[in-house]
């Protein structure tokens, strides 16, 4: 399974979730053309147990890869995923030479120790990052901000798993707003294997017949800066503004739209929509706005993230969930209806 890079803090936060290979396969099929001749880095993955390594090594020739690099945090607590307990973090550079089943213990797979603990921010892991063209992994949820910051600093292409709520981080949403990064094709529920030492939970937790612990999360998505065709498909808008009652926010000059399916197709003013909108966002059809520019008075605090949220995002005095402020691009629709 995919093993995430863990700092001590990350381990305490129960950050260790193991990605199923089916989820990797289903997402990666949309980006094949981006990988030809490229070096891929999985910098949160123990190659001995990682489904990310398994996927890329088995599809090395199909994708036309140049190299595959994996790094992982040192593992001193074996679990059901791995019997490897090591004082050293390890890395692997794979150039496509085959042995039977891409066995990481085979003669063509050379796993080497790292000097440090394998944290993706460490100097030696950053040096490997510099050699990569695309990063594909499942970083620790608690370190998502730091991971994105590292990708931006080194101007890397990436495809990573994260919590949908991470979009509202002040370090992340401006990147989404400016079309620097966006969501991948999959958003919603995702199931992960978790280590044997994780305690039971009341919901979204189970143990299979083999004794393996599982957890599911209903708000998981892929984040990327690799383009794909589905991102440019037009969202069908069946609602009419004049047929419905759309109330305005108390503190923002914008209407509130409670559900993505209720976005009116004939209204070109600012609208506050749920964050689930981003799963269907077409940058040619919509513009994402900075909510700070639509405050009714200067008494409404400026939010670093540029979203409508918390107590200031109310309608008739009732707080709403986080809203992204958007607007239909009038020029897009005018161009479609030109004679």
Tab-separated table of C-alpha atoms in Angstrom:
chain	number	residue	atom	x	y	z
A	1	UNK	CA	0.000	0.000	0.000
A	2	UNK	CA	1.063	3.620	-0.346
A	3	UNK	CA	3.046	4.710	2.696
A	4	UNK	CA	3.041	8.409	3.517
A	5	UNK	CA	5.990	10.428	4.652
A	6	UNK	CA	5.538	11.077	8.358
A	7	UNK	CA	7.081	13.518	10.741
A	8	UNK	CA	6.660	12.870	14.438
A	9	UNK	CA	3.856	15.424	14.513
A	10	UNK	CA	2.204	13.819	11.530
A	11	UNK	CA	2.289	10.404	13.152
A	12	UNK	CA	0.579	11.781	16.250
A	13	UNK	CA	-2.150	13.275	14.071
A	14	UNK	CA	-2.947	9.872	12.529
A	15	UNK	CA	-1.772	10.977	9.106
A	16	UNK	CA	-0.957	7.522	7.786
A	17	UNK	CA	-3.463	6.460	5.124
A	18	UNK	CA	-2.662	3.922	2.420
A	19	UNK	CA	-4.039	4.545	-1.054
A	20	UNK	CA	-5.658	1.731	-3.009
A	21	UNK	CA	-4.154	1.032	-6.407
A	22	UNK	CA	-7.620	1.209	-7.999
A	23	UNK	CA	-7.915	4.871	-6.942
A	24	UNK	CA	-4.495	5.577	-8.439
A	25	UNK	CA	-5.343	3.810	-11.701
A	26	UNK	CA	-8.713	5.541	-12.062
A	27	UNK	CA	-7.207	9.009	-11.681
A	28	UNK	CA	-3.949	8.571	-13.590
A	29	UNK	CA	-5.687	7.396	-16.756
A	30	UNK	CA	-6.721	11.002	-17.427
A	31	UNK	CA	-3.148	12.324	-17.597
A	32	UNK	CA	-1.134	9.799	-19.615
A	33	UNK	CA	0.148	12.300	-22.162
A	34	UNK	CA	1.841	14.338	-19.426
A	35	UNK	CA	4.195	11.530	-18.399
A	36	UNK	CA	6.021	10.717	-21.634
A	37	UNK	CA	9.770	11.156	-21.131
A	38	UNK	CA	9.314	12.449	-17.582
A	39	UNK	CA	10.866	11.647	-14.203
A	40	UNK	CA	8.217	10.940	-11.572
A	41	UNK	CA	8.816	11.408	-7.845
A	42	UNK	CA	6.708	9.748	-5.159
A	43	UNK	CA	8.191	11.483	-2.132
A	44	UNK	CA	5.883	10.069	0.543
A	45	UNK	CA	6.189	6.412	-0.393
A	46	UNK	CA	8.077	3.391	0.864
A	47	UNK	CA	8.816	1.490	-2.379
A	48	UNK	CA	8.588	-1.815	-0.518
A	49	UNK	CA	4.877	-1.324	0.180
A	50	UNK	CA	3.748	1.590	-2.003
A	51	UNK	CA	0.941	1.251	-4.522
A	52	UNK	CA	2.237	4.413	-6.180
A	53	UNK	CA	5.560	2.650	-6.856
A	54	UNK	CA	3.708	-0.457	-7.954
A	55	UNK	CA	1.563	1.491	-10.407
A	56	UNK	CA	4.405	3.447	-12.003
A	57	UNK	CA	6.844	0.531	-12.142
A	58	UNK	CA	4.285	-1.753	-13.793
A	59	UNK	CA	3.257	1.001	-16.234
A	60	UNK	CA	6.747	2.401	-16.809
A	61	UNK	CA	6.838	1.584	-20.538
A	62	UNK	CA	3.139	2.258	-21.146
A	63	UNK	CA	3.541	5.794	-19.777
A	64	UNK	CA	6.920	6.255	-21.469
A	65	UNK	CA	8.624	7.302	-18.227
A	66	UNK	CA	12.257	8.282	-18.024
A	67	UNK	CA	12.780	7.532	-14.315
A	68	UNK	CA	10.864	6.805	-11.143
A	69	UNK	CA	12.078	8.032	-7.742
A	70	UNK	CA	10.504	7.205	-4.392
A	71	UNK	CA	11.410	8.351	-0.892
A	72	UNK	CA	9.881	7.575	2.478
A	73	UNK	CA	10.070	8.427	6.142
A	74	UNK	CA	11.947	5.971	8.340
A	75	UNK	CA	9.762	3.208	9.697
A	76	UNK	CA	10.384	2.009	13.226
A	77	UNK	CA	6.880	0.689	13.859
A	78	UNK	CA	6.008	-2.288	11.614
A	79	UNK	CA	2.345	-2.942	10.963
A	80	UNK	CA	0.113	-5.009	8.731
A	81	UNK	CA	1.382	-3.211	5.647
A	82	UNK	CA	5.065	-3.898	6.101
A	83	UNK	CA	7.451	-5.938	8.174
A	84	UNK	CA	10.199	-3.429	7.554
A	85	UNK	CA	11.483	-1.682	10.666
A	86	UNK	CA	14.492	0.432	9.826
A	87	UNK	CA	16.638	3.036	11.506
A	88	UNK	CA	17.017	4.659	8.099
A	89	UNK	CA	14.689	6.286	5.650
A	90	UNK	CA	15.158	4.917	2.156
A	91	UNK	CA	14.927	5.988	-1.454
A	92	UNK	CA	14.842	4.228	-4.768
A	93	UNK	CA	15.626	5.299	-8.332
A	94	UNK	CA	14.088	3.021	-10.941
A	95	UNK	CA	14.957	3.332	-14.628
A	96	UNK	CA	12.627	0.701	-16.054
A	97	UNK	CA	14.845	-2.359	-15.884
A	98	UNK	CA	12.614	-5.290	-15.146
A	99	UNK	CA	12.794	-8.172	-12.803
A	100	UNK	CA	9.994	-10.585	-12.164
A	101	UNK	CA	6.972	-8.681	-10.873
A	102	UNK	CA	9.064	-5.523	-10.274
A	103	UNK	CA	10.217	-7.128	-7.017
A	104	UNK	CA	11.838	-4.422	-4.880
A	105	UNK	CA	14.107	-7.106	-3.429
A	106	UNK	CA	15.244	-8.193	-6.885
A	107	UNK	CA	18.667	-7.445	-8.418
A	108	UNK	CA	17.487	-4.543	-10.604
A	109	UNK	CA	15.814	-2.610	-7.780
A	110	UNK	CA	18.335	-0.780	-5.645
A	111	UNK	CA	16.914	0.606	-2.399
A	112	UNK	CA	19.371	2.931	-0.680
A	113	UNK	CA	19.381	4.559	2.772
A	114	UNK	CA	18.952	8.291	3.233
A	115	UNK	CA	21.118	10.160	5.695
A	116	UNK	CA	18.170	11.903	7.325
A	117	UNK	CA	14.647	10.895	8.309
A	118	UNK	CA	13.150	11.076	4.802
A	119	UNK	CA	10.928	14.105	5.453
A	120	UNK	CA	9.919	15.501	2.043
A	121	UNK	CA	11.244	18.914	3.166
A	122	UNK	CA	14.719	17.641	4.080
A	123	UNK	CA	17.677	18.812	1.940
A	124	UNK	CA	18.396	15.401	0.430
A	125	UNK	CA	14.729	14.814	-0.457
A	126	UNK	CA	14.514	18.305	-1.958
A	127	UNK	CA	17.571	17.476	-4.059
A	128	UNK	CA	15.700	14.485	-5.457
A	129	UNK	CA	12.680	16.758	-5.988
A	130	UNK	CA	14.809	19.011	-8.181
A	131	UNK	CA	15.494	16.040	-10.458
A	132	UNK	CA	11.789	15.272	-10.933
A	133	UNK	CA	9.309	16.597	-13.492
A	134	UNK	CA	6.083	15.420	-11.836
A	135	UNK	CA	5.282	14.552	-8.200
A	136	UNK	CA	2.539	11.994	-7.543
A	137	UNK	CA	1.760	10.923	-3.973
A	138	UNK	CA	-0.540	11.073	-0.951
A	139	UNK	CA	1.085	13.599	1.415
A	140	UNK	CA	0.199	13.820	5.115
A	141	UNK	CA	-3.057	15.738	5.494
A	142	UNK	CA	-1.644	17.757	8.409
A	143	UNK	CA	1.300	18.885	6.245
A	144	UNK	CA	-0.696	19.699	3.122
A	145	UNK	CA	0.070	23.427	3.312
A	146	UNK	CA	3.788	22.778	3.548
A	147	UNK	CA	3.660	20.267	0.716
A	148	UNK	CA	1.891	22.670	-1.649
A	149	UNK	CA	4.296	25.426	-0.670
A	150	UNK	CA	7.231	23.184	-1.596
A	151	UNK	CA	5.695	22.350	-4.977
A	152	UNK	CA	5.152	26.031	-5.732
A	153	UNK	CA	8.638	27.022	-4.613
A	154	UNK	CA	10.241	24.517	-6.966
A	155	UNK	CA	7.696	25.026	-9.769
A	156	UNK	CA	6.814	21.347	-9.994
A	157	UNK	CA	3.943	19.638	-11.740
A	158	UNK	CA	2.039	17.391	-9.368
A	159	UNK	CA	-0.952	15.139	-8.782
A	160	UNK	CA	-1.626	14.588	-5.085
A	161	UNK	CA	-4.394	13.468	-2.746
A	162	UNK	CA	-5.794	15.891	-0.183
A	163	UNK	CA	-8.773	16.806	1.923
A	164	UNK	CA	-11.406	18.840	0.060
A	165	UNK	CA	-11.424	21.325	2.962
A	166	UNK	CA	-7.776	22.149	2.236
A	167	UNK	CA	-9.058	24.280	-0.623
A	168	UNK	CA	-10.178	26.898	1.894
A	169	UNK	CA	-6.688	27.309	3.376
A	170	UNK	CA	-5.350	30.808	2.888
A	171	UNK	CA	-2.215	29.277	1.348
A	172	UNK	CA	-4.217	27.175	-1.119
A	173	UNK	CA	-7.355	29.019	-2.239
A	174	UNK	CA	-5.532	31.922	-3.971
A	175	UNK	CA	-3.777	29.296	-6.106
A	176	UNK	CA	-7.149	27.748	-6.971
A	177	UNK	CA	-8.693	31.154	-7.680
A	178	UNK	CA	-5.892	32.087	-10.082
A	179	UNK	CA	-5.971	28.726	-11.892
A	180	UNK	CA	-2.497	27.809	-10.710
A	181	UNK	CA	-3.832	24.543	-9.278
A	182	UNK	CA	-7.208	22.809	-9.560
A	183	UNK	CA	-9.048	19.635	-8.620
A	184	UNK	CA	-8.543	16.361	-10.435
A	185	UNK	CA	-11.336	14.172	-11.755
A	186	UNK	CA	-12.121	12.330	-8.517
A	187	UNK	CA	-13.726	14.063	-5.551
A	188	UNK	CA	-15.805	12.494	-2.809
A	189	UNK	CA	-15.508	9.303	-0.810
A	190	UNK	CA	-12.239	7.392	-0.763
A	191	UNK	CA	-11.315	4.337	1.286
A	192	UNK	CA	-7.898	3.879	2.875
A	193	UNK	CA	-6.186	1.093	4.744
A	194	UNK	CA	-4.758	2.302	8.036
A	195	UNK	CA	-2.069	0.896	10.358
A	196	UNK	CA	-2.923	-1.766	12.902
A	197	UNK	CA	-2.164	0.535	15.843
A	198	UNK	CA	-4.873	3.056	14.893
A	199	UNK	CA	-7.725	3.021	17.448
A	200	UNK	CA	-11.294	2.102	16.406
A	201	UNK	CA	-13.766	4.853	15.505
A	202	UNK	CA	-17.554	5.006	15.650
A	203	UNK	CA	-18.062	5.867	11.999
A	204	UNK	CA	-16.299	5.437	8.657
A	205	UNK	CA	-14.198	2.670	10.182
A	206	UNK	CA	-14.239	-1.106	9.797
A	207	UNK	CA	-12.066	-4.201	9.971
A	208	UNK	CA	-12.166	-6.663	7.074
A	209	UNK	CA	-12.159	-10.459	7.282
A	210	UNK	CA	-8.358	-10.511	7.233
A	211	UNK	CA	-8.140	-8.220	10.255
A	212	UNK	CA	-7.124	-5.208	8.186
A	213	UNK	CA	-8.333	-1.839	9.493
A	214	UNK	CA	-9.979	0.617	7.086
A	215	UNK	CA	-11.198	4.194	7.202
A	216	UNK	CA	-13.115	6.172	4.631
A	217	UNK	CA	-13.307	9.907	4.069
A	218	UNK	CA	-16.179	11.514	2.197
A	219	UNK	CA	-14.324	14.708	1.287
A	220	UNK	CA	-11.177	13.528	-0.468
A	221	UNK	CA	-9.993	14.821	-3.823
A	222	UNK	CA	-6.971	15.029	-6.077
A	223	UNK	CA	-5.163	18.341	-6.475
A	224	UNK	CA	-3.104	18.975	-9.582
A	225	UNK	CA	-1.668	21.467	-12.056
A	226	UNK	CA	-1.809	18.971	-14.926
A	227	UNK	CA	-4.553	19.836	-17.384
A	228	UNK	CA	-7.086	17.271	-18.623
A	229	UNK	CA	-10.029	17.441	-21.093
A	230	UNK	CA	-12.860	16.974	-18.590
A	231	UNK	CA	-11.839	20.187	-16.819
A	232	UNK	CA	-13.014	22.159	-19.861
A	233	UNK	CA	-16.434	20.544	-20.238
A	234	UNK	CA	-19.334	22.961	-19.925
A	235	UNK	CA	-21.436	22.661	-16.774
A	236	UNK	CA	-25.122	22.371	-17.631
A	237	UNK	CA	-27.137	25.073	-15.849
A	238	UNK	CA	-30.870	24.387	-15.831
A	239	UNK	CA	-32.086	27.003	-13.342
A	240	UNK	CA	-33.367	30.474	-14.214
A	241	UNK	CA	-32.744	33.419	-11.928
A	242	UNK	CA	-36.249	34.852	-12.270
A	243	UNK	CA	-37.890	31.498	-11.415
A	244	UNK	CA	-36.247	31.154	-8.015
A	245	UNK	CA	-35.753	33.182	-4.858
A	246	UNK	CA	-32.042	33.776	-4.390
A	247	UNK	CA	-31.282	35.745	-1.261
A	248	UNK	CA	-28.263	37.977	-0.846
A	249	UNK	CA	-25.626	37.615	1.851
A	250	UNK	CA	-25.920	39.988	4.783
A	251	UNK	CA	-22.325	41.169	4.444
A	252	UNK	CA	-21.502	40.612	0.774
A	253	UNK	CA	-22.963	41.959	-2.463
A	254	UNK	CA	-23.716	38.525	-3.874
A	255	UNK	CA	-26.537	36.011	-3.992
A	256	UNK	CA	-26.319	32.737	-2.096
A	257	UNK	CA	-26.730	29.473	-4.018
A	258	UNK	CA	-27.177	26.545	-1.645
A	259	UNK	CA	-26.452	23.764	-4.137
A	260	UNK	CA	-24.337	23.561	-7.296
A	261	UNK	CA	-27.345	22.239	-9.243
A	262	UNK	CA	-29.158	25.517	-8.457
A	263	UNK	CA	-26.655	27.848	-10.136
A	264	UNK	CA	-28.758	30.025	-12.478
A	265	UNK	CA	-27.647	30.056	-16.083
A	266	UNK	CA	-28.943	33.560	-16.808
A	267	UNK	CA	-27.387	35.536	-13.951
A	268	UNK	CA	-24.027	37.251	-14.446
A	269	UNK	CA	-23.581	38.826	-11.037
A	270	UNK	CA	-21.504	37.431	-8.146
A	271	UNK	CA	-22.780	34.197	-6.573
A	272	UNK	CA	-21.655	32.353	-3.460
A	273	UNK	CA	-21.592	28.603	-4.136
A	274	UNK	CA	-20.515	25.542	-2.084
A	275	UNK	CA	-16.915	24.369	-2.404
A	276	UNK	CA	-18.188	21.225	-4.155
A	277	UNK	CA	-18.571	23.511	-7.172
A	278	UNK	CA	-14.843	23.104	-7.828
A	279	UNK	CA	-15.365	19.504	-8.927
A	280	UNK	CA	-17.222	20.840	-11.995
A	281	UNK	CA	-15.427	24.144	-12.461
A	282	UNK	CA	-14.725	25.119	-16.056
A	283	UNK	CA	-12.349	28.137	-16.141
A	284	UNK	CA	-13.687	29.262	-19.523
A	285	UNK	CA	-17.279	29.278	-18.265
A	286	UNK	CA	-16.777	30.745	-14.781
A	287	UNK	CA	-14.636	33.334	-13.036
A	288	UNK	CA	-13.646	32.880	-9.398
A	289	UNK	CA	-13.831	36.121	-7.427
A	290	UNK	CA	-12.182	37.483	-4.288
A	291	UNK	CA	-14.975	37.875	-1.744
A	292	UNK	CA	-13.114	40.750	-0.079
A	293	UNK	CA	-13.908	42.895	-3.101
A	294	UNK	CA	-17.654	42.473	-2.484
A	295	UNK	CA	-17.945	43.391	1.208
A	296	UNK	CA	-20.911	45.630	1.899
A	297	UNK	CA	-19.011	47.781	4.399
A	298	UNK	CA	-15.477	48.154	5.646
A	299	UNK	CA	-16.692	46.718	8.948
A	300	UNK	CA	-16.675	43.251	7.366
A	301	UNK	CA	-13.208	41.818	8.068
A	302	UNK	CA	-10.890	41.143	5.153
A	303	UNK	CA	-10.247	37.390	4.918
A	304	UNK	CA	-6.786	36.239	3.843
A	305	UNK	CA	-8.249	33.318	1.894
A	306	UNK	CA	-10.760	35.413	-0.092
A	307	UNK	CA	-13.732	33.142	0.676
A	308	UNK	CA	-17.096	33.736	2.347
A	309	UNK	CA	-17.006	31.801	5.595
A	310	UNK	CA	-17.523	31.847	9.345
A	311	UNK	CA	-20.090	34.172	10.951
A	312	UNK	CA	-19.650	36.844	8.289
A	313	UNK	CA	-21.059	34.498	5.651
A	314	UNK	CA	-24.683	34.679	6.804
A	315	UNK	CA	-28.032	35.102	5.062
A	316	UNK	CA	-30.869	36.631	7.114
A	317	UNK	CA	-28.650	36.230	10.138
A	318	UNK	CA	-28.119	32.495	9.623
A	319	UNK	CA	-24.491	31.397	8.996
A	320	UNK	CA	-23.787	29.398	5.861
A	321	UNK	CA	-21.140	26.827	5.085
A	322	UNK	CA	-18.036	28.010	3.230
A	323	UNK	CA	-18.866	29.695	-0.067
A	324	UNK	CA	-16.722	30.370	-3.117
A	325	UNK	CA	-17.655	33.576	-4.896
A	326	UNK	CA	-18.043	33.069	-8.652
A	327	UNK	CA	-19.489	34.751	-11.708
A	328	UNK	CA	-20.563	33.416	-15.086
A	329	UNK	CA	-18.332	34.738	-17.856
A	330	UNK	CA	-20.706	36.755	-20.020
A	331	UNK	CA	-18.276	36.740	-22.933
A	332	UNK	CA	-18.337	32.922	-22.918
A	333	UNK	CA	-22.109	32.843	-23.445
A	334	UNK	CA	-22.100	35.718	-25.917
A	335	UNK	CA	-19.531	33.893	-28.038
A	336	UNK	CA	-21.678	30.753	-27.998
A	337	UNK	CA	-24.726	32.626	-29.329
A	338	UNK	CA	-23.050	34.665	-32.044
A	339	UNK	CA	-24.763	34.390	-35.434
